[in-house]
Coordinates of N, CA and C in Angstrom, one line a residue:
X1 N -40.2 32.3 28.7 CA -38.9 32.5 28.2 C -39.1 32.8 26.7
X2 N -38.6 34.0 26.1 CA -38.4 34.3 25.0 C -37.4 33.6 24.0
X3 N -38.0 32.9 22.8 CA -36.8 33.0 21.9 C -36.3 34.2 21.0
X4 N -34.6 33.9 21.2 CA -34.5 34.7 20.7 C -34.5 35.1 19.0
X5 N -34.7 35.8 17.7 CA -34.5 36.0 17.1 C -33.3 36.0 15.8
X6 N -33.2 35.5 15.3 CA -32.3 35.3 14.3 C -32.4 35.1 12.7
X7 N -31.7 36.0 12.3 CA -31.5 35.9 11.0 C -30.8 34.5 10.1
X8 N -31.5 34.1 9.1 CA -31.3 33.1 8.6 C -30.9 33.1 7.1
X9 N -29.7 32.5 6.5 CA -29.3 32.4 5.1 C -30.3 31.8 4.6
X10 N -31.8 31.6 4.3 CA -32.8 30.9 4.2 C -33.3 30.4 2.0
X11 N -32.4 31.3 1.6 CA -32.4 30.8 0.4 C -30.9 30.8 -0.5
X12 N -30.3 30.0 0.1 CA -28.4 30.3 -0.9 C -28.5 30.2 -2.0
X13 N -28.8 29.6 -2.9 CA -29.3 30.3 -4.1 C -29.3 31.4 -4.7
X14 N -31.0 31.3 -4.4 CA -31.6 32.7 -4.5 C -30.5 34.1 -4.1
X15 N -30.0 33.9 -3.1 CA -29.4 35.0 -2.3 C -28.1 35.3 -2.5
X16 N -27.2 34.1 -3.0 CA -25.7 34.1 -3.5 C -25.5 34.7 -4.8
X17 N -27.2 34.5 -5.5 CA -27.3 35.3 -7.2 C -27.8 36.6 -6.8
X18 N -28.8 36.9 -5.7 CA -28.7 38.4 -5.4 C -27.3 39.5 -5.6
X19 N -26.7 38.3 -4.3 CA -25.9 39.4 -4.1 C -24.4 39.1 -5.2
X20 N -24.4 38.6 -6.3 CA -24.0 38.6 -7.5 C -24.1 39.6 -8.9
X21 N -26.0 39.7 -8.1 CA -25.8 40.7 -9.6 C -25.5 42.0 -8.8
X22 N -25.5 42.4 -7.4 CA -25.4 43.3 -6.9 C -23.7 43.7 -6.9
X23 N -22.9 42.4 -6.7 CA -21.9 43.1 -7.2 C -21.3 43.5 -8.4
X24 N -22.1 42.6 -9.3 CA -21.9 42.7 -11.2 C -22.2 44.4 -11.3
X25 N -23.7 44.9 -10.7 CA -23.8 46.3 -10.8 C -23.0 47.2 -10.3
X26 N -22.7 47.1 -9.2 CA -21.8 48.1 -8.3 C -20.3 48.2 -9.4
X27 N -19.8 47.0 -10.1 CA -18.9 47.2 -10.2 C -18.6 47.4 -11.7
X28 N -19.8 47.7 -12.6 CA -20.3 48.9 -13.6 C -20.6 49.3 -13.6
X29 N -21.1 50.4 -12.3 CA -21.0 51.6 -12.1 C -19.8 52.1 -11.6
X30 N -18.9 51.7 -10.2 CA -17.9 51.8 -10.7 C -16.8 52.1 -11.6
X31 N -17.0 51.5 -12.6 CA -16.0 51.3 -14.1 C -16.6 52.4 -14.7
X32 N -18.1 52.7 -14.5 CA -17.9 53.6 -15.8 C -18.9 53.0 -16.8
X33 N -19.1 51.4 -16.4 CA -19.5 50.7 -17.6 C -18.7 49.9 -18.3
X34 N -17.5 50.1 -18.4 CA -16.2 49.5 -18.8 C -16.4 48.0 -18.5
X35 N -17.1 47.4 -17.4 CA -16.4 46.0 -16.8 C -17.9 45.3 -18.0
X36 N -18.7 45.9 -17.9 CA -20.3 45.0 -18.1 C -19.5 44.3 -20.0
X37 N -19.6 45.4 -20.6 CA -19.2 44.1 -22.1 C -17.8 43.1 -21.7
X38 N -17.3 43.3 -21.0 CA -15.9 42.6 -20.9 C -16.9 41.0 -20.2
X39 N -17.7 41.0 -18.9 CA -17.9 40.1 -18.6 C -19.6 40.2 -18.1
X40 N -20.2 41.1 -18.2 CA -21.8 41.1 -17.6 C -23.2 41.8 -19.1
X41 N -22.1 41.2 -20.0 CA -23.5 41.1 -21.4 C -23.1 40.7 -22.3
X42 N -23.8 39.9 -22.7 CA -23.9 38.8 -24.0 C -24.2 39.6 -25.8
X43 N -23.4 39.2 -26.7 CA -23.6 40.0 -27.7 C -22.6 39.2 -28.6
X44 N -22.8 39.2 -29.8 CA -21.8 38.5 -31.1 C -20.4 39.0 -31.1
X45 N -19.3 38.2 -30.6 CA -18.4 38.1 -30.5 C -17.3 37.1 -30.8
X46 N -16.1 36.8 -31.4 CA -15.2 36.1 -31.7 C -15.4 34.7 -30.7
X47 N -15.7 33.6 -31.5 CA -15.8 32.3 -30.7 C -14.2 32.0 -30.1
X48 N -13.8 32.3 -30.7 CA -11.9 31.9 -30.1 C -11.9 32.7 -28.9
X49 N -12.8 33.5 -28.4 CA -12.9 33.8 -27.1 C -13.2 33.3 -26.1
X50 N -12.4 32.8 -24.8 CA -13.5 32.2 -23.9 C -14.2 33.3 -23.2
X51 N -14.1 34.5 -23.0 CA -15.1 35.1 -22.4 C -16.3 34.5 -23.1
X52 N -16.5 34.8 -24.7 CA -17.3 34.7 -24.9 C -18.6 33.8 -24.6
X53 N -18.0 32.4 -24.3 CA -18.6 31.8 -23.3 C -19.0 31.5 -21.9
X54 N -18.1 32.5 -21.2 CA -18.6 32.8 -19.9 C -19.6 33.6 -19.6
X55 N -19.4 34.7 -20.9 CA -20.8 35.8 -21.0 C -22.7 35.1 -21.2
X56 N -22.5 34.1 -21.8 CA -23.5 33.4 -21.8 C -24.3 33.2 -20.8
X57 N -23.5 33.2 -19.5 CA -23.9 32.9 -18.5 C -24.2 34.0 -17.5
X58 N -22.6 34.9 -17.8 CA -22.9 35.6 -16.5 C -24.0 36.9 -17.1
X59 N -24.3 37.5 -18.4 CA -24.9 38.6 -18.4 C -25.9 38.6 -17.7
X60 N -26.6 37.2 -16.8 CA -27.8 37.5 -16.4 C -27.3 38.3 -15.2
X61 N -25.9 38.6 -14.5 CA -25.3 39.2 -13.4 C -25.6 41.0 -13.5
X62 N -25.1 41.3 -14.8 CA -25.1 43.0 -14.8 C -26.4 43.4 -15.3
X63 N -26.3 44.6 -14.8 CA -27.7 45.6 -14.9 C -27.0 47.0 -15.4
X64 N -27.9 47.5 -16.3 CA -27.6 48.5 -16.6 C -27.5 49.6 -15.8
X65 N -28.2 49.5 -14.6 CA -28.4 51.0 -13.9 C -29.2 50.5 -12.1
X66 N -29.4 51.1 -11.5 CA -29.6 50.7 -10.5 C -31.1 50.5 -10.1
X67 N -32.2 51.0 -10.8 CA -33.5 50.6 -11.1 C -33.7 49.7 -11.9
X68 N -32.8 48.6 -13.3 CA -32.4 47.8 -13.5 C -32.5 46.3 -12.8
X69 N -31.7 47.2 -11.7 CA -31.1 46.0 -11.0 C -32.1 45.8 -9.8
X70 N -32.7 46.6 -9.2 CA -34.0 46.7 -8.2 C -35.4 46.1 -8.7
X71 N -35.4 46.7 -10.2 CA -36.7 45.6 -10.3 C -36.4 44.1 -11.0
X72 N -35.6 43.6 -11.4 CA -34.9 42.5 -11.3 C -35.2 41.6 -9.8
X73 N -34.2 41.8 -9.0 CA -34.1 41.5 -7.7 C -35.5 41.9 -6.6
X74 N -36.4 42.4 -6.9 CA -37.6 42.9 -6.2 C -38.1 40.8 -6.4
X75 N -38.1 40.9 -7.8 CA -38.8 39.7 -8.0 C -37.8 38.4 -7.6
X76 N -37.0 38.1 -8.0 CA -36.0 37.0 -7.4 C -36.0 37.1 -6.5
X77 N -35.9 37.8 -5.5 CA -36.5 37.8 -3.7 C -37.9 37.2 -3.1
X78 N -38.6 37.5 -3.8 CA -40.0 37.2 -3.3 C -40.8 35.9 -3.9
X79 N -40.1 35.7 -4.8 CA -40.3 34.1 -6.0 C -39.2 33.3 -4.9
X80 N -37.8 33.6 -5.0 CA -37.1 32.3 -5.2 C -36.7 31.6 -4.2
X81 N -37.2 32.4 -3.0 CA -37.0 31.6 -1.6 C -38.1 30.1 -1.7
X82 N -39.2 30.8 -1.6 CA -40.2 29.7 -1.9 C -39.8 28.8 -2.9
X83 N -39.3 29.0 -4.2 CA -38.9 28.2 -5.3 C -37.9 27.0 -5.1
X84 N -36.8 27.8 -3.8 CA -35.7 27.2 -3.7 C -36.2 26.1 -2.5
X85 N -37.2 26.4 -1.4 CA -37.7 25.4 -0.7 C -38.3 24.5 -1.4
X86 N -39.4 24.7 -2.5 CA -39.7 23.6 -2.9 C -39.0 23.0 -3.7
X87 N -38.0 23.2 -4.8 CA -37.2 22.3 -5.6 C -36.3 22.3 -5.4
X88 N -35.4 22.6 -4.0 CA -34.3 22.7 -3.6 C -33.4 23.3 -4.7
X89 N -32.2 23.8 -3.6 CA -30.8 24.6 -4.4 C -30.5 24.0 -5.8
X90 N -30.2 22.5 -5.8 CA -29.5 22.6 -7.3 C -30.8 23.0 -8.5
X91 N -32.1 22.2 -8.1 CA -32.8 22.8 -9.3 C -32.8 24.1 -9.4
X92 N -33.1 24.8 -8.9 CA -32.6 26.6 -8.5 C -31.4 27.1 -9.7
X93 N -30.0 26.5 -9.2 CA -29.4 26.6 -10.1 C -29.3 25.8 -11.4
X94 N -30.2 25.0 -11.5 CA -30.5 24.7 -13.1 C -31.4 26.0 -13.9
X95 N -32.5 26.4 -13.1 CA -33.3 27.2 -13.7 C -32.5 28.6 -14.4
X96 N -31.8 29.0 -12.9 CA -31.2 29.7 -13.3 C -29.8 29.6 -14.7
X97 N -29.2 28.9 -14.3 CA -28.1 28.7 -15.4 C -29.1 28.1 -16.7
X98 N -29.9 27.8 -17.0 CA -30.9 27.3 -18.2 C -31.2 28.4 -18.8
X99 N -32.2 29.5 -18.0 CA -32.3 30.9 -18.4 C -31.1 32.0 -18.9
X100 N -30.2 31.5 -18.1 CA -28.6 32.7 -18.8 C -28.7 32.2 -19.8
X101 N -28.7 30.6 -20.3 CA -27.9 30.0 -21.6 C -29.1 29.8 -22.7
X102 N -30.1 29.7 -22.6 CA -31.1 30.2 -23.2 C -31.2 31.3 -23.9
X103 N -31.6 32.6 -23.5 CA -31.0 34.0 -23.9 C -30.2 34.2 -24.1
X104 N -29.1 33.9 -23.4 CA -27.5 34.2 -24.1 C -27.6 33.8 -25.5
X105 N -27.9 32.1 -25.6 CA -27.7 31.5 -27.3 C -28.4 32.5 -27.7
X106 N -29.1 32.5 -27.9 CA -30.3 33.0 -28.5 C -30.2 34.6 -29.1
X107 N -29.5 35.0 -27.7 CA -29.3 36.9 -28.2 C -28.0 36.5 -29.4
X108 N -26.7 35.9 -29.3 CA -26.0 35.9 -29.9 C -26.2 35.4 -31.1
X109 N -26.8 34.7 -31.7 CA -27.2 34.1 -33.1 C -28.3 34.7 -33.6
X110 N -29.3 35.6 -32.9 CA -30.2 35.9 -33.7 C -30.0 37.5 -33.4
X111 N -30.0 38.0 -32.8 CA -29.3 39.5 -32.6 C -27.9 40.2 -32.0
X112 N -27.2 40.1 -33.7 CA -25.9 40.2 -33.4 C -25.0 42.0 -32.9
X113 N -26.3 42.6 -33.2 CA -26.3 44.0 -33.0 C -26.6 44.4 -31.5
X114 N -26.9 43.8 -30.5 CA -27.6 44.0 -29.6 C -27.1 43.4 -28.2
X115 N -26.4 44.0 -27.2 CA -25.8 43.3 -26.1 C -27.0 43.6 -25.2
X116 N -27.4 42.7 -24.7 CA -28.1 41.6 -23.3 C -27.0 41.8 -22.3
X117 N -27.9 42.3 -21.1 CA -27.8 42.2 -19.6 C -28.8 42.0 -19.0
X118 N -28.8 41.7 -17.5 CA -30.1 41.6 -16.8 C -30.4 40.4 -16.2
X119 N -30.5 40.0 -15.5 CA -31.5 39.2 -15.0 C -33.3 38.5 -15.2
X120 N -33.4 39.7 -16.4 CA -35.2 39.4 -16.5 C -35.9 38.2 -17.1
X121 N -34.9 37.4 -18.0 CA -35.0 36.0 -18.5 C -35.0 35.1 -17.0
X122 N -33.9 35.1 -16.2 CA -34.8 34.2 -14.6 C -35.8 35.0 -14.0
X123 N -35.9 35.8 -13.9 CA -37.1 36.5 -13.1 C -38.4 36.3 -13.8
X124 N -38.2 35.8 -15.5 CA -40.0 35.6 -15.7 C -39.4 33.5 -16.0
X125 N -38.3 33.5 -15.7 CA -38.4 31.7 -15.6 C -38.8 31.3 -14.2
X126 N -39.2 32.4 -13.1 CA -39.3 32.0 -11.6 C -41.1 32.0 -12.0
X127 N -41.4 33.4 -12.6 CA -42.7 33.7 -12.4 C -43.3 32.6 -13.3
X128 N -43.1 31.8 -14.1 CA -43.6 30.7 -14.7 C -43.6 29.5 -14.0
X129 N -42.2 29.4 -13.2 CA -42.2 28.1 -12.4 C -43.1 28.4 -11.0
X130 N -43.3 29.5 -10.5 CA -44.0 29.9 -9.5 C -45.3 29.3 -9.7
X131 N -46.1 29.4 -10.9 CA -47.2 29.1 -11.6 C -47.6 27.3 -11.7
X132 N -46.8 26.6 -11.4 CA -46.8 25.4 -11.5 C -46.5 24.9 -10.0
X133 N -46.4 25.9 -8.6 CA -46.5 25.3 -7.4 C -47.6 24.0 -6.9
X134 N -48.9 24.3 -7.3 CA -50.4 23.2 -7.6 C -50.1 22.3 -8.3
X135 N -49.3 22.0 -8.9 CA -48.8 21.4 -10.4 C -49.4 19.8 -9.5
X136 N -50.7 19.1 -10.1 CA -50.5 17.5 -10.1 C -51.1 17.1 -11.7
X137 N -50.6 15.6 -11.6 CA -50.4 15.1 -12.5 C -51.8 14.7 -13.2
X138 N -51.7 15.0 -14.9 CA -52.9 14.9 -15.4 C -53.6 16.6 -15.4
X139 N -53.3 17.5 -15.0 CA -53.8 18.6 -14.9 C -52.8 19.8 -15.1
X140 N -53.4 20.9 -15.9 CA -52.7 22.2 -16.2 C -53.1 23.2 -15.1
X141 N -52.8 23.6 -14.5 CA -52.8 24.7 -13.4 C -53.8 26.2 -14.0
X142 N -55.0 26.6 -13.7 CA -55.1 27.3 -14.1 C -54.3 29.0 -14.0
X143 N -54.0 29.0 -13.1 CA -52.5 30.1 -12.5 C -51.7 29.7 -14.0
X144 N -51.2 28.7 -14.3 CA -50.0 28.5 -15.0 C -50.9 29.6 -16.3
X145 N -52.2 29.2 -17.0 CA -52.2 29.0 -17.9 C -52.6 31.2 -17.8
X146 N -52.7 31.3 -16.6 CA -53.3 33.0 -16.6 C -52.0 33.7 -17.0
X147 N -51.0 33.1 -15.7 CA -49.8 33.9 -15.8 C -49.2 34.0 -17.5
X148 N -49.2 32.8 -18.0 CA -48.7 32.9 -19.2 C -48.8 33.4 -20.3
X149 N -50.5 33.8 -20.4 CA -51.1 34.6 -21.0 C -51.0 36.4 -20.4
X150 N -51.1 36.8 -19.2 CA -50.6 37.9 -19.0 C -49.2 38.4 -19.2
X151 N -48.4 37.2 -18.7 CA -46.9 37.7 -18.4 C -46.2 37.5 -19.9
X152 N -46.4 36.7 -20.8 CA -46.5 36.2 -21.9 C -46.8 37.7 -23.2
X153 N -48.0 37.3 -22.5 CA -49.0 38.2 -23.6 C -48.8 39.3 -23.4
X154 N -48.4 39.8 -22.4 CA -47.4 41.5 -22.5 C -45.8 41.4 -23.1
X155 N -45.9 40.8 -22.4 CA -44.5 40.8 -23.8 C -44.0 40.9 -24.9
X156 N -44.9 39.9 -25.5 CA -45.0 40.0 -27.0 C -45.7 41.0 -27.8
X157 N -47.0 41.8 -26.6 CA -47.4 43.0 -27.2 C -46.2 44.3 -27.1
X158 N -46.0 44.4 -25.8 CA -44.7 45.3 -25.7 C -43.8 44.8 -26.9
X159 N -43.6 43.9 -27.4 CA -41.9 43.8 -28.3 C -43.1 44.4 -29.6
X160 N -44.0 44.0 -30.0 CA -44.1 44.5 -31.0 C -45.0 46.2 -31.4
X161 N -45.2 46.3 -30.4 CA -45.7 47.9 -30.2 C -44.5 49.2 -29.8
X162 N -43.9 48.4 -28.7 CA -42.9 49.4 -28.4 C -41.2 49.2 -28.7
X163 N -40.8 50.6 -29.0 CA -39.3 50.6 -29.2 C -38.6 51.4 -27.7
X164 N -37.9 50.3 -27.2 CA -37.5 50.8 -25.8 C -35.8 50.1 -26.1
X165 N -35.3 49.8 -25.3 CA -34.6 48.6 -24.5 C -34.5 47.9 -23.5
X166 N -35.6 47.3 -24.2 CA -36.0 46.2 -23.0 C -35.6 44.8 -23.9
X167 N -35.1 43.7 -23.7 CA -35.6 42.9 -24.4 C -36.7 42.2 -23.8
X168 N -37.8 41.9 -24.7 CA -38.9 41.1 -24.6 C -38.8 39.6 -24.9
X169 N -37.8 39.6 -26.0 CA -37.4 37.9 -26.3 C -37.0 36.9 -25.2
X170 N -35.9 37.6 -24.4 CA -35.4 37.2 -23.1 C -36.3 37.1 -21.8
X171 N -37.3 37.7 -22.3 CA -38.6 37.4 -21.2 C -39.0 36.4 -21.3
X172 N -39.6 36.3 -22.7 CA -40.2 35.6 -23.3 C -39.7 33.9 -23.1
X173 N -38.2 34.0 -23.1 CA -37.5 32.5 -23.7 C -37.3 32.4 -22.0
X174 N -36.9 33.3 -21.2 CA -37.1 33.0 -19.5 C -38.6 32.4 -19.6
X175 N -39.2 32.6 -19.6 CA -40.9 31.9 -19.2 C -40.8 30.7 -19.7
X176 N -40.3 30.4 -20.5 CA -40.5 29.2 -21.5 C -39.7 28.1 -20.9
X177 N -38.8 28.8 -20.8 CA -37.4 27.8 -19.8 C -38.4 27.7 -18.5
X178 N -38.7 28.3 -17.8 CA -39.5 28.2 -16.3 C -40.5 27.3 -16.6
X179 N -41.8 27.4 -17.8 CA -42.8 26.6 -17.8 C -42.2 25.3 -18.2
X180 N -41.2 25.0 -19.2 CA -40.5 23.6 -19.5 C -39.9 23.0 -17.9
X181 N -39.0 23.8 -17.0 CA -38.6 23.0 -15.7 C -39.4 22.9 -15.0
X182 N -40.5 23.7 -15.0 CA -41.5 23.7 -13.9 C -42.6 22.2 -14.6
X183 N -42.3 22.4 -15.5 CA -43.5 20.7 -15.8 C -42.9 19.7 -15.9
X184 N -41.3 19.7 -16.0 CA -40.6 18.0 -15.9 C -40.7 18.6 -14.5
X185 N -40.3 19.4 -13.9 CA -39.5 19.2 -12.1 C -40.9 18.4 -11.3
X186 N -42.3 18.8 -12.0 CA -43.4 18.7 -11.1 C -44.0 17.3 -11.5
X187 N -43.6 16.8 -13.2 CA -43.9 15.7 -13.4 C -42.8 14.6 -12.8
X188 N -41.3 14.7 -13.1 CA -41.1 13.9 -12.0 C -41.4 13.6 -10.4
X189 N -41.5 14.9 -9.9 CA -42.3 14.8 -8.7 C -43.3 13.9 -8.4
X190 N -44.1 13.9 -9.4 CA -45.5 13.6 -9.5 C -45.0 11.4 -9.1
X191 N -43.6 11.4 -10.4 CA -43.7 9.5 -10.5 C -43.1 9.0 -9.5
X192 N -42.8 9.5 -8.2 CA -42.1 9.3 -6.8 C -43.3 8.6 -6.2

């Protein structure tokens, strides 16, 4: 007897913020672009605004363009199912909401010229917490310390070699956020 086959919601998380930023994009291209500064990117604006603090959070939703948004989500698919098995849904959405508000502060007080979209601050806080899967106590992971030096160490060469728009800072402050949760999540782990 055959079982049968079925598809499975296997990471809600991971998959409810997929298909988040997939509507954040669809519905800036739609607009025109019109909708993304109203609510899907962070940039120096009037505090007496509440957007302005919802943007904190949600720019990690819009993408500029639809290769943007593909290589974004290429990696949040393939990281965060596993992520979300091992540290279950809510830490998932800590990581995640840590990385929007991270970058978000961060773009808006130190680059007041410059509106942030994207996803790429969780996508290098997955690939940092990914790096800390081996994580036991008393020991630095050599993965942890490669990735952070590659994924790391291209970044900071890209921000200061090349003039694109990319931000690298938001990479940068994603990894940081990822290696910070990924060493309490795995150190409390560790005192169970």
């Amino acid at each position: 007897m055959h079982k049968r086959l079925r598809i499975t919601f296997n990471a809600p998380v991971v998959l409810s913020f997929v298909f988040l930023c997939f509507g954040a994009t669809l519905l800036g291209q739609v607009t025109g672009g019109v909708s993304d500064p109203v609510l899907f990117m962070v940039y120096r604006a009037s505090l007496r605004s509440p957007l302005t603090y919802i943007r904190f959070f949600t720019h990690v939703l819009g993408h500029v363009d639809w290769s943007h948004f593909i290589g974004n989500v290429s990696y949040l698919l393939l990281l965060g199912p596993m992520l979300e098995e091992k540290y279950g849904s809510a830490k998932i959405v800590e990581v995640i909401m840590s990385a929007a508000f991270v970058t978000g502060i961060v773009n808006f007080v130190f680059f007041p010229m410059v509106a942030l979209c994207g996803a790429s601050g969780v996508v290098f806080a997955f690939i940092l917490l990914t790096s800390f899967a081996g994580f036991r106590s008393g020991e630095i992971p050599l993965t942890f310390i490669l990735v952070a030096v590659v994924f790391i160490g291209q970044q900071v060469y890209d921000g200061i070699t090349l003039q694109d728009n990319i931000s690298n800072l938001s990479h940068i402050l994603g990894g940081v956020v990822g290696a910070v949760l990924g060493f309490r999540l795995n150190m409390r782990a560790e005192s169970f």
